[in-house]
XYZ file of C-alpha atoms in Angstrom:
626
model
C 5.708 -18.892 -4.880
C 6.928 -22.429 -5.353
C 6.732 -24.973 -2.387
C 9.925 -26.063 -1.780
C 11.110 -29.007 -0.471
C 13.925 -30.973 0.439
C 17.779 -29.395 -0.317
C 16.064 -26.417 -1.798
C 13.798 -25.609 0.540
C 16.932 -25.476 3.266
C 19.060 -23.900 0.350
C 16.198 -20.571 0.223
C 16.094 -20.863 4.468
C 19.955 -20.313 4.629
C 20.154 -17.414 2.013
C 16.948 -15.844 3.691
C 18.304 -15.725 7.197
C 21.363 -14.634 5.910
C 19.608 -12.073 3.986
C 17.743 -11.230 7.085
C 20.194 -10.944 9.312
C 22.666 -8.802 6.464
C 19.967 -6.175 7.193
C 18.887 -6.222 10.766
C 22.786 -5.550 11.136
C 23.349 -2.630 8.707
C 20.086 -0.976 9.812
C 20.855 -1.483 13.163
C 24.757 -1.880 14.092
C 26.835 -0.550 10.458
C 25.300 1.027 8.069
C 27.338 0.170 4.241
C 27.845 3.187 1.937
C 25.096 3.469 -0.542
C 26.685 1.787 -3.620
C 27.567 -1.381 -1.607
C 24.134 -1.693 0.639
C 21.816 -1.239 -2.521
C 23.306 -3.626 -4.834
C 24.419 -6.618 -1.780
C 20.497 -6.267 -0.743
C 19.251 -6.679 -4.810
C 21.434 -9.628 -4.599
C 19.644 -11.489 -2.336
C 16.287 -10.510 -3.799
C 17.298 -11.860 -7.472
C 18.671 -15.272 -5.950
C 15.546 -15.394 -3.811
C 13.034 -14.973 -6.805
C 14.645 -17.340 -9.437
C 14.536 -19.685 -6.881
C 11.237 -19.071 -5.478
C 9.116 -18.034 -7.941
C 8.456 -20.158 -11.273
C 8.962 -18.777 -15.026
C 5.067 -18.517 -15.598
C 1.463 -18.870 -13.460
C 0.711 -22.739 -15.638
C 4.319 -24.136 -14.258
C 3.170 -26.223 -11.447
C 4.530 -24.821 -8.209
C 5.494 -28.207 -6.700
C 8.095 -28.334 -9.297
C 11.831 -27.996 -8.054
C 13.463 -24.998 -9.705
C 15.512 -25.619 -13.023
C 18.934 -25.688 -13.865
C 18.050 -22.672 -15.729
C 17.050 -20.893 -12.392
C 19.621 -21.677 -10.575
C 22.464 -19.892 -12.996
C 19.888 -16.894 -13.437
C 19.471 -16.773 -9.709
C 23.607 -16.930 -9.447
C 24.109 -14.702 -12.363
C 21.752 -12.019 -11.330
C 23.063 -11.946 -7.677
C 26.910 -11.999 -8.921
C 26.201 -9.207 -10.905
C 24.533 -7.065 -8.326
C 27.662 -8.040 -6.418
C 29.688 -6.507 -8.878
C 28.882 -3.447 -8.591
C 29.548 -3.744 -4.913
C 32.692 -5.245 -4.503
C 34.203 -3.297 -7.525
C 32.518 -0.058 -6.453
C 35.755 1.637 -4.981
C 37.779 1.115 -8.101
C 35.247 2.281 -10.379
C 34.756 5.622 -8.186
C 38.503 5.871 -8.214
C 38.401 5.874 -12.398
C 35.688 8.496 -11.986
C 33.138 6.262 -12.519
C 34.177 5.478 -16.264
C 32.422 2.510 -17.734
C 34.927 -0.240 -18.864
C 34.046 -2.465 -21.709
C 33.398 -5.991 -18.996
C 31.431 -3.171 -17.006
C 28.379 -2.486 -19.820
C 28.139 -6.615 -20.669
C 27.797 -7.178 -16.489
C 25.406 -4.088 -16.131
C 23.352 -5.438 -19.148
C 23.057 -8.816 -17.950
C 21.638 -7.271 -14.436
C 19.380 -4.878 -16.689
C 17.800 -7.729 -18.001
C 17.834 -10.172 -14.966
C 15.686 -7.070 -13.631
C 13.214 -7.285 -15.536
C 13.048 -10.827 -16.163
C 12.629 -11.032 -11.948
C 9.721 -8.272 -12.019
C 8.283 -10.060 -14.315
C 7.419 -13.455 -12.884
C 7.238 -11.391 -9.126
C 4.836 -8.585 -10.693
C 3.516 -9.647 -14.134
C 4.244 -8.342 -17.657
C 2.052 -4.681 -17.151
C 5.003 -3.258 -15.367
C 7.675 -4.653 -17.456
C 5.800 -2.843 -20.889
C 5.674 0.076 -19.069
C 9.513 -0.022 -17.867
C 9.794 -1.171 -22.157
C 8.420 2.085 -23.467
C 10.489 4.472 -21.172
C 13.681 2.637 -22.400
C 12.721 2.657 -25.785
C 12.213 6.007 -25.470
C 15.854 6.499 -24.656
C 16.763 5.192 -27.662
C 13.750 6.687 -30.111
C 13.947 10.181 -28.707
C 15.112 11.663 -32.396
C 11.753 9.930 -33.804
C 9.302 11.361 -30.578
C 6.987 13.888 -31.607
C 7.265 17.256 -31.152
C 8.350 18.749 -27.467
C 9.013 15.131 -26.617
C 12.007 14.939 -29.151
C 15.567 14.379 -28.078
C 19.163 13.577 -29.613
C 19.142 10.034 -27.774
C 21.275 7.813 -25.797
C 23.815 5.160 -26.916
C 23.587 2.064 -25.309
C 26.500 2.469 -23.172
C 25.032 5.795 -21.481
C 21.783 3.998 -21.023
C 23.637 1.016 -18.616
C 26.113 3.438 -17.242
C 22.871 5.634 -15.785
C 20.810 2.620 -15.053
C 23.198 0.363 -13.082
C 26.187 2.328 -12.057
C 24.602 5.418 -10.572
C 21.805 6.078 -7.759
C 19.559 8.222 -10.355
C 18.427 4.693 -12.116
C 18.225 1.047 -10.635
C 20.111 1.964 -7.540
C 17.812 4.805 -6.815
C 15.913 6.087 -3.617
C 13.119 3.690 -3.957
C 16.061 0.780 -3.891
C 17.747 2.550 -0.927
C 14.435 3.023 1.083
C 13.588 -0.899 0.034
C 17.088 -1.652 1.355
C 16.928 -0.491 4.747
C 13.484 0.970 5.900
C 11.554 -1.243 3.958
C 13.314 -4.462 4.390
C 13.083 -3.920 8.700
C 9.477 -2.837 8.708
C 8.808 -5.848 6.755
C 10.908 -7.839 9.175
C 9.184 -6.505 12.098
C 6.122 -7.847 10.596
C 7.096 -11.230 9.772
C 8.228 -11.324 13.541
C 4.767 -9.704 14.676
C 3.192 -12.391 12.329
C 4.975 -15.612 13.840
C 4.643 -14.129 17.582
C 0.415 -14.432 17.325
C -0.318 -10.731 16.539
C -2.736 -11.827 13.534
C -4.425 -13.311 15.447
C -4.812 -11.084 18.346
C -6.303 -8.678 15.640
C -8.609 -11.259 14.665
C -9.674 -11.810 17.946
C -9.480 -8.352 19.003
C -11.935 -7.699 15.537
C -14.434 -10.849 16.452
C -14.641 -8.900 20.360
C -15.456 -5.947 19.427
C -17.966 -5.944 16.917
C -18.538 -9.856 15.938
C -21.961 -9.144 18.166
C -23.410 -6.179 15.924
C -25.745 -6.035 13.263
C -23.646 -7.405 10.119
C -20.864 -8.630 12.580
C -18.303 -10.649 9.842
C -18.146 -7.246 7.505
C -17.313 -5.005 10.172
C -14.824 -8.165 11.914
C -13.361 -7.599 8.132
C -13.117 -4.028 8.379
C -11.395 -3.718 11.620
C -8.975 -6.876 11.103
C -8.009 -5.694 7.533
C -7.549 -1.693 8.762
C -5.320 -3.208 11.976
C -3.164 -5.901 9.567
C -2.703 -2.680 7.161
C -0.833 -1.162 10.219
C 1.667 -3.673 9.731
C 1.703 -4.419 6.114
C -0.166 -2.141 3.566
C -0.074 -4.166 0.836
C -4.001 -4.626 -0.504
C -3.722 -8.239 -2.003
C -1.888 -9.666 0.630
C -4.035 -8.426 3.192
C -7.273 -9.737 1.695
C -5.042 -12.757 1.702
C -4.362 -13.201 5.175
C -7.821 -12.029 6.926
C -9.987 -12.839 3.643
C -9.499 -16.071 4.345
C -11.456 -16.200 7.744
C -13.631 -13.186 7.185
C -15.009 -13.952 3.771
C -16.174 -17.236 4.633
C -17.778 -15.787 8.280
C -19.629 -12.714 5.929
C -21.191 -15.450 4.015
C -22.143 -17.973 6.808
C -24.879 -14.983 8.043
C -26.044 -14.290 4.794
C -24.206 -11.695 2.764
C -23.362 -12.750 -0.722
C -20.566 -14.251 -1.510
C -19.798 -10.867 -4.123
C -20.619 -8.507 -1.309
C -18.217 -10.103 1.388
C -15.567 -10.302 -0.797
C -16.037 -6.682 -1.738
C -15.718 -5.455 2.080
C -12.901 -7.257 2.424
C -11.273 -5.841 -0.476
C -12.624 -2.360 0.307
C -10.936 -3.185 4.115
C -7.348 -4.243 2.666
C -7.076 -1.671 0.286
C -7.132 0.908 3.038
C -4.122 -0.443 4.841
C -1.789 0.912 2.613
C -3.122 4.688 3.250
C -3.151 4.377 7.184
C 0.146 4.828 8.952
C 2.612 3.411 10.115
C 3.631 1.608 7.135
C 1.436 2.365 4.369
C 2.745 -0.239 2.057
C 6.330 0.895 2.794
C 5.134 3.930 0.536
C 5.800 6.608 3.589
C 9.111 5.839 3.750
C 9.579 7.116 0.007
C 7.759 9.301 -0.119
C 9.402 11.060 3.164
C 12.801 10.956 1.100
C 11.011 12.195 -2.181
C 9.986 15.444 0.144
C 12.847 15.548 2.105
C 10.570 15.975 5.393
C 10.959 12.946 8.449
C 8.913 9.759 8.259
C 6.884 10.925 11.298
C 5.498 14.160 9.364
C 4.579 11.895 6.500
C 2.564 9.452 9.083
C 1.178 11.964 11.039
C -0.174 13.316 7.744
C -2.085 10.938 5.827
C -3.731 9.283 9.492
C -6.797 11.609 9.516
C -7.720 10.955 5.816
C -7.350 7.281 6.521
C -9.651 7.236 9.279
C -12.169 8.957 7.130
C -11.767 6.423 4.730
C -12.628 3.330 6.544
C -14.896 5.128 9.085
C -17.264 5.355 5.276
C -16.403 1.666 4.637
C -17.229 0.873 8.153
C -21.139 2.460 8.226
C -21.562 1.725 4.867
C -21.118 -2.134 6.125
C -23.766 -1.182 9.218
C -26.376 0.583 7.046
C -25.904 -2.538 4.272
C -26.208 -4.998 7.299
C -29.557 -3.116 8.901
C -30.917 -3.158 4.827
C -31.134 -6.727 4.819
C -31.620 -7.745 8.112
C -28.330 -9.577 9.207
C -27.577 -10.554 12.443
C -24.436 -10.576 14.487
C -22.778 -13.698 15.680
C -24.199 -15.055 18.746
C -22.410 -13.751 21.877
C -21.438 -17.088 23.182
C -19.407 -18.063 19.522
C -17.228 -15.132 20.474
C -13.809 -14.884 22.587
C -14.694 -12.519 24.887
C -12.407 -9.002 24.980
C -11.056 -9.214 28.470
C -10.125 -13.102 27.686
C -8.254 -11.990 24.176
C -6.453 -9.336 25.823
C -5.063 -11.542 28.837
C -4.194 -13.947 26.672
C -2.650 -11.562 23.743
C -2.741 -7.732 24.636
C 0.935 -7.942 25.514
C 1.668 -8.444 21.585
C 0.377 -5.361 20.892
C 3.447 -3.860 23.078
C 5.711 -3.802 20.311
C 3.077 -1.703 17.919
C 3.052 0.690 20.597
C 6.576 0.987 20.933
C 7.065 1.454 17.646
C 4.647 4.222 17.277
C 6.394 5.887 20.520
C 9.661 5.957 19.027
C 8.666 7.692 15.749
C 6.922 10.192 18.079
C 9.925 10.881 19.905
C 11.198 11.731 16.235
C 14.061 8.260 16.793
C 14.845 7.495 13.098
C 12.575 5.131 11.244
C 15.635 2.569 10.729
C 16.170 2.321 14.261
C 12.692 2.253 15.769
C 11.797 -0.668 13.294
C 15.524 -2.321 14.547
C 14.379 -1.696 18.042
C 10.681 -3.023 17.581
C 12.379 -6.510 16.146
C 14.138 -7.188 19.073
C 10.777 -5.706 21.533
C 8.637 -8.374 20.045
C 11.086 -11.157 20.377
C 10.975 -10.278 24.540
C 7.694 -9.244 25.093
C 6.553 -12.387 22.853
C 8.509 -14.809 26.076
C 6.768 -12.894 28.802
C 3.689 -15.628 27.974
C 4.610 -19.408 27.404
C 1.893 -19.426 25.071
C 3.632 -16.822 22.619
C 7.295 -17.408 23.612
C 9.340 -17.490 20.340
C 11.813 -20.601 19.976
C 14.744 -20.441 17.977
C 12.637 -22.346 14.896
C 10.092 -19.570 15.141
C 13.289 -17.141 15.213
C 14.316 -18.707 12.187
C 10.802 -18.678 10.703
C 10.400 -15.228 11.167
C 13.600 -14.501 9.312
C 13.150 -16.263 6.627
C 9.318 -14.989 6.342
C 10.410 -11.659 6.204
C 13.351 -12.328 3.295
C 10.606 -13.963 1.091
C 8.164 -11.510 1.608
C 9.956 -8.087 0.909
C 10.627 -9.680 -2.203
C 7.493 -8.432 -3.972
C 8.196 -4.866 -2.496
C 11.944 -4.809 -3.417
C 11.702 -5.651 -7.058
C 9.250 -3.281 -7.411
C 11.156 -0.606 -6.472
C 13.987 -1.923 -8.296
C 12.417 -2.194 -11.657
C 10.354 1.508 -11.451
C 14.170 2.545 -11.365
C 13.552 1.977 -15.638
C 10.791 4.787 -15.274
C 12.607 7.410 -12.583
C 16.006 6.935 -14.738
C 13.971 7.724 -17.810
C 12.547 10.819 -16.172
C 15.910 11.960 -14.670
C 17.659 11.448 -17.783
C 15.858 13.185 -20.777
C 13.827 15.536 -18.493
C 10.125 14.184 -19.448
C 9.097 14.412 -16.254
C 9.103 18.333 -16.508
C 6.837 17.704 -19.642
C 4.780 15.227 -18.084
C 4.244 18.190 -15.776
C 3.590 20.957 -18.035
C 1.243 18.812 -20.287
C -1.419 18.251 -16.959
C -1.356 21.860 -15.858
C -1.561 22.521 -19.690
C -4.557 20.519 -20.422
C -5.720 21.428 -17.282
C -5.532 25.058 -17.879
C -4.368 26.048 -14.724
C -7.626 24.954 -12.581
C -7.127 22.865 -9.513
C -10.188 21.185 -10.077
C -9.805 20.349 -13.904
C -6.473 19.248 -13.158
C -6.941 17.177 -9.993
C -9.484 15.205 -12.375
C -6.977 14.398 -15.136
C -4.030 13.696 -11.930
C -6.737 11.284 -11.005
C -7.493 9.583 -14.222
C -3.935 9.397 -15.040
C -2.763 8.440 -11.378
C -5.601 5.127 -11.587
C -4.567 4.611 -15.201
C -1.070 4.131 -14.633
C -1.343 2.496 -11.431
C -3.063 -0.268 -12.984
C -1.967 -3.882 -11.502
C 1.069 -2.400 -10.010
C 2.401 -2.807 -6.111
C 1.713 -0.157 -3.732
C 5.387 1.089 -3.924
C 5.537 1.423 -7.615
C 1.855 2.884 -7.939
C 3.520 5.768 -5.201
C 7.043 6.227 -7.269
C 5.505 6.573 -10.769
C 2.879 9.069 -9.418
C 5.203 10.805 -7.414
C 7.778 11.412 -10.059
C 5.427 12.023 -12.940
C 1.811 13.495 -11.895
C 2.299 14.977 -8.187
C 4.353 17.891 -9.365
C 1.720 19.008 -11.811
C -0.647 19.734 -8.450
C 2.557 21.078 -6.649
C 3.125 23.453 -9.632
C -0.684 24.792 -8.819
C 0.107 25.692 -5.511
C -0.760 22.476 -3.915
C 0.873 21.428 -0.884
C 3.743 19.006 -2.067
C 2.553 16.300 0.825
C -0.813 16.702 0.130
C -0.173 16.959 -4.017
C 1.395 13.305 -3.211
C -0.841 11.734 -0.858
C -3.759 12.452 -3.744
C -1.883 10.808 -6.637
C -1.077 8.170 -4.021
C -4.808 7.501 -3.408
C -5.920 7.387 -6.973
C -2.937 4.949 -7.883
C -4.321 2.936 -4.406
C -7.666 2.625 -5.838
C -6.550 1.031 -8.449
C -6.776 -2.373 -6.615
C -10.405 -2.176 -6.036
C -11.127 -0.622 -9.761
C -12.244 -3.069 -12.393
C -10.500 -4.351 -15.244
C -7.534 -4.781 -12.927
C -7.808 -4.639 -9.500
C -6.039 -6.766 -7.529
C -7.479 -6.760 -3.990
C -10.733 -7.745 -5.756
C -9.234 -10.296 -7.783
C -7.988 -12.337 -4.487
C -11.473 -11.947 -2.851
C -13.316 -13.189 -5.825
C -11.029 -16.346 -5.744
C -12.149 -16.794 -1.841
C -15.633 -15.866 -1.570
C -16.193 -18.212 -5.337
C -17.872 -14.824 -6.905
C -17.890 -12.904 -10.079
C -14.511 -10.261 -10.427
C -16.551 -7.659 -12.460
C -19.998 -7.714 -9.973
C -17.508 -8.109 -6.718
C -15.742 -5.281 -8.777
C -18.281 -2.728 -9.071
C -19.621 -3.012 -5.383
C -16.253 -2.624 -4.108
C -16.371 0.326 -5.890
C -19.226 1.909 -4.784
C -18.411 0.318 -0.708
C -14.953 2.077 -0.927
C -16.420 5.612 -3.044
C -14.196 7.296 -0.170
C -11.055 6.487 -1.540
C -12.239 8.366 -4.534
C -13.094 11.565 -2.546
C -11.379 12.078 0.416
C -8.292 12.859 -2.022
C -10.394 15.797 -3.028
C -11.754 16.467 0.197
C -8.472 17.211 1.886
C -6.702 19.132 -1.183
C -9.316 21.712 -0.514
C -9.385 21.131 3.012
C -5.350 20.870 3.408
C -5.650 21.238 7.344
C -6.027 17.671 7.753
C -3.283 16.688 6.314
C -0.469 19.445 7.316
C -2.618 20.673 10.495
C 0.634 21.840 12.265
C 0.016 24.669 10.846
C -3.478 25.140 11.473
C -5.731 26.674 14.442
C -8.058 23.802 16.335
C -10.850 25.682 14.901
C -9.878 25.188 11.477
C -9.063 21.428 11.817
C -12.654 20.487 13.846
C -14.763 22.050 10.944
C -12.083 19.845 8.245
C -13.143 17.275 10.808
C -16.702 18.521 10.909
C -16.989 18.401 7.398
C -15.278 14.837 7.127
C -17.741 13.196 9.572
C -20.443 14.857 7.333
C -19.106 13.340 4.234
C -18.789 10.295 5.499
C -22.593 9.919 5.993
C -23.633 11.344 3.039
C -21.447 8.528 1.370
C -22.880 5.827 3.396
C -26.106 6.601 3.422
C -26.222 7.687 -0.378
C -24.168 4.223 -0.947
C -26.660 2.189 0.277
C -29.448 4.719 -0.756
C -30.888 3.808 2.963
C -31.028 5.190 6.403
C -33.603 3.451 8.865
C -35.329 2.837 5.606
C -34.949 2.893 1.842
C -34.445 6.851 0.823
C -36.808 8.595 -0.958
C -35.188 9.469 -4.647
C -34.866 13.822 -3.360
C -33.361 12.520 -0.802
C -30.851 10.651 -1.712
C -29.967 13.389 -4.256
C -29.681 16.041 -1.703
C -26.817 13.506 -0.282
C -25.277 13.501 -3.509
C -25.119 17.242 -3.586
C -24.122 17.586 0.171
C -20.881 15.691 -0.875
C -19.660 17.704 -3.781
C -20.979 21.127 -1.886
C -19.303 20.030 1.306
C -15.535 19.560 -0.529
C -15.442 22.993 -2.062
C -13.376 25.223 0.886
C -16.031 27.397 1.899
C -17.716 27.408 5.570
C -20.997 28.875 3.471
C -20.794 25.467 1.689
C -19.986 23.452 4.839
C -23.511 25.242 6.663
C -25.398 24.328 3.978
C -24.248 20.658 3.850
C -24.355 20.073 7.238
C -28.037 21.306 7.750
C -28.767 18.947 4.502
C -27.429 16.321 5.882
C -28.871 16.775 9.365
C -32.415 17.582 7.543
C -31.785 13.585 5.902
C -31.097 12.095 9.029
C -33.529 13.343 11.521
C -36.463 13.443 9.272
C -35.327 9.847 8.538
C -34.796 8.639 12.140
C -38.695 10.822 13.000
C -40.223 8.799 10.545
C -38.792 5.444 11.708
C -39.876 6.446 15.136
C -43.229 7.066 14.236
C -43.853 4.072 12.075
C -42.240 2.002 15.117
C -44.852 3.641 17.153
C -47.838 2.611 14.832
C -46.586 -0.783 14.678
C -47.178 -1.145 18.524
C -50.207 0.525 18.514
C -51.920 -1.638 16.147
């Protein structure tokens, strides 16, 4: 983003209080029909980008905006507003597209894309290219993939005048679930919670062996709560964790690896998961909770991997904890802070209670603004009011043109039907095996996911590679929270991976080396997908017995060792080569849905560890002897 100054930077503070507050009251007090809320809150997210964000990365971001951004920032925003304020009268002419209609809906079309791409880069906007050029060159497309095509008239009507295009669910759930959880955590932000966590993460395990990483792990994991998306979250605790990792002797590639690793699990743990539950609850039809209550045991797999992984790395080498007396002690942090957590617990309460999303995030807002004043030390003034506000305008930006411009893709899908053979080619190719075609949903879920938010990475998944696993009798939540993790990987997978791209740029280390090791620290997020399609019971364990969920959990904790300790190829010492392939094997035997295969990992895994931890003991005791 640019830094603003001066008449502009008061001119982006109006419109993003005003942006702000347009949404705190229509998610809280009166709700707008759908065709007025959608394109009023795209509005404010075109002005806000031409005026925030420059034309290209080399333009120097101290540099005001142009002319020329000024009347695209006007020009996109009017013609959002368009469609809003004319909205009755075109539903009253049946929704017939006038002549002044298709030039105003092409403008917006291209202000679209023009906005993604200086908010999201030029990957996205190719992609969104070849789906509308496929619109058009559907007579030319190869075989099952032929169609009649569109004119260009059709194309704009579908796009920007109904909800199966631009204005789609992604839009709606950007406009009002979205937009308030993001709120919430601009408010959470300016009221001190960051650094509670921080503090909270330096408490509880700054002391350990390795100290920094696993600070890293828990800060990241507890920020991801809030916010979910992977770059900006190595952005906000990379910046204290990386150098701390670094300062005790992990290289500078390693510690910005963990944090990467740390980040890019906030946007599978709950509540927010990079504003992707709240779309994907609408995609299934099923409430937000269900969606939450879902994905939080495969999350906790995930970083309890990451989290020994970082132990077993930090025992390797030898690292040391921070000394006790550097460190803000817990009962100190939460006298001080604890109350901020209030509003995090509220939250979580209220989607329990099964209140709607919308209101639970409208309630949370106004919980953190009075529990914030019940200490002078976190008491929000009007400026930090203000702040908060205008925080959360500029940072929903990134989310909310993602969704908008993904509408090119869904559109696409909805209007030629390609989805269907999107579909049919994976379970095709696939030949109707789960695990043949869970490999190729993967491939194709990272592939396309490349460099993309976490919203878009969930929409094109969802609407293109999910429903081949659904079609193969895979649970349609867990079907989507697979795809989801193989498009989430994505920003820890070299060429392009985002997450590791920010750490690099902290910790002053190579991408591709950081790269790789964040690979192999976060090798969970590449299994636990498969893990819990076989083992479905953690995911939709409503319907299960408690038996059947502690052996998924059994088998979990299991895997998580074997990945740790065959990760680091050490457990109280460096593994012996059988060894660390009968880890190997305990993962892949341990995944296929068999208690047979969960016996025989277990014991495997047991035989590794206490052998291990019998011949550390006995070494130990020759040590002393001599």
């Amino acid at each position: 983003m640019r830094y603003l100054k001066g008449p502009w930077a008061k001119l982006v503070t109006v419109v993003g209080i005003i942006s702000s507050l347009f949404h705190f009251y229509t998610g809280g007090f009166r709700p707008l029909t759908t065709m007025q809320q959608r394109p009023i809150h795209l509005a404010f997210v075109l002005f806000l980008i031409f005026i925030v964000f420059p034309r290209s990365e080399k333009q120097d971001k101290h540099e005001n905006p142009s002319v020329l951004d000024l009347i695209l920032g006007i020009t996109g925003a009017g013609s959002s507003l368009y469609l809003a304020y004319h909205y009755v009268t075109i539903v009253r002419r049946g929704g017939y597209m006038v002549n002044f209609d298709l030039i105003v809906g092409l403008i917006f079309l291209i202000l679209i894309l023009e906005a993604a791409r200086r908010v999201i880069g030029t990957f996205m906007i190719v992609l969104s290219g070849i789906f509308i050029a496929y619109l058009f060159l559907g007579p030319y497309a190869p075989g099952m993939f032929s169609h009649a095509g569109y004119s260009l008239k059709r194309v704009v009507h579908h796009m920007y005048m109904t909800t199966e295009g631009i204005f789609g669910i992604a839009t709606g759930v950007s406009a009002t679930y979205v937009y308030l959880f993001i709120l919430f955590g601009a408010f959470l932000n300016i009221s001190g919670l960051t650094e509670l966590f921080a503090n909270l993460a330096l408490a509880l395990a700054g002391n350990s062996p390795g100290g920094p990483a696993k600070v890293a792990v828990i800060a990241s994991g507890l920020m991801g709560t809030i916010q979910g998306s992977s770059a900006a979250n190595v952005a906000a605790t990379g910046m204290f964790t990386i150098p701390l990792m670094k300062s005790i002797g992990y290289k500078g590639y390693f510690a910005a690896a963990v944090e990467a690793v740390a980040s890019c699990g906030g946007q599978f743990l709950p509540p927010v998961m990079g504003a992707s539950a709240f779309i994907m609850a609408e995609y299934l039809g099923v409430p937000y909770v269900h969606v939450a209550a879902g994905a939080a045991l495969p999350a906790i797999l995930y970083y309890g991997a990451v989290y020994l992984q970082v132990h077993l790395r930090a025992k390797k080498i030898g690292l040391e904890g921070i000394s006790r007396d550097r460190l803000p002690a817990l009962i100190e942090v939460l006298k001080a802070q604890g109350h901020l957590v209030i509003p995090v617990v509220v939250l979580v309460v209220m989607l329990i209670l099964q209140f709607t999303a919308l209101f639970a995030a409208f309630f949370s807002i106004w919980t953190v603004i009075v529990v914030s004043s019940l200490r002078k030390s976190t008491r929000m003034s009007i400026n930090d009011i203000k702040d908060a506000l205008v925080l959360g305008a500029k940072n929903v930006l990134s989310t909310a043109i993602a969704c908008a411009v993904v509408g090119y893709i869904v559109g696409t899908v909805n209007l030629t039907g390609i989805g269907m053979l999107f579909t049919h080619a994976i379970v095709r190719i696939g030949t109707g095996r789960l695990l043949l075609t869970l490999l190729l949903a993967a491939v194709t879920s990272l592939i396309m996911s490349a460099g993309l938010p976490t919203t878009s990475v969930y929409i094109i998944n969802a609407t293109l590679v999910a429903p081949g696993l659904v079609k193969l009798g895979v649970a349609p939540l867990v079907a989507h929270l697979f795809t989801y993790y193989w498009g989430g990987v994505s920003a820890i997978t070299p060429p392009v991976a985002l997450a590791v791209y920010v750490g690099s740029g902290i910790a002053g280390s190579n991408i591709m080396k950081t790269g790789f090791t964040a690979m192999r620290l976060g090798m969970a997020g590449y299994l636990v997908p498969f893990y819990f399609v076989y083992w479905p019971v953690l995911v939709t364990r409503a319907e299960a017995t408690i038996l059947e969920l502690a052996l998924a959990m059994l088998g979990g904790a299991v895997a998580i060792f074997c990945m740790a300790c065959a990760g680091e190829n050490y457990f109280m010492r460096k593994l012996p080569m059988y060894k660390l392939v009968i880890l190997i094997v305990s993962i892949v035997i341990i995944i296929y849905p068999s208690h047979l295969s969960q016996v025989i990992a277990t014991a495997a895994a047991l035989y590794v560890g206490l052998s291990e931890y019998l011949i550390y003991n006995r070494s130990r005791d020759q040590i002393k002897t001599t």
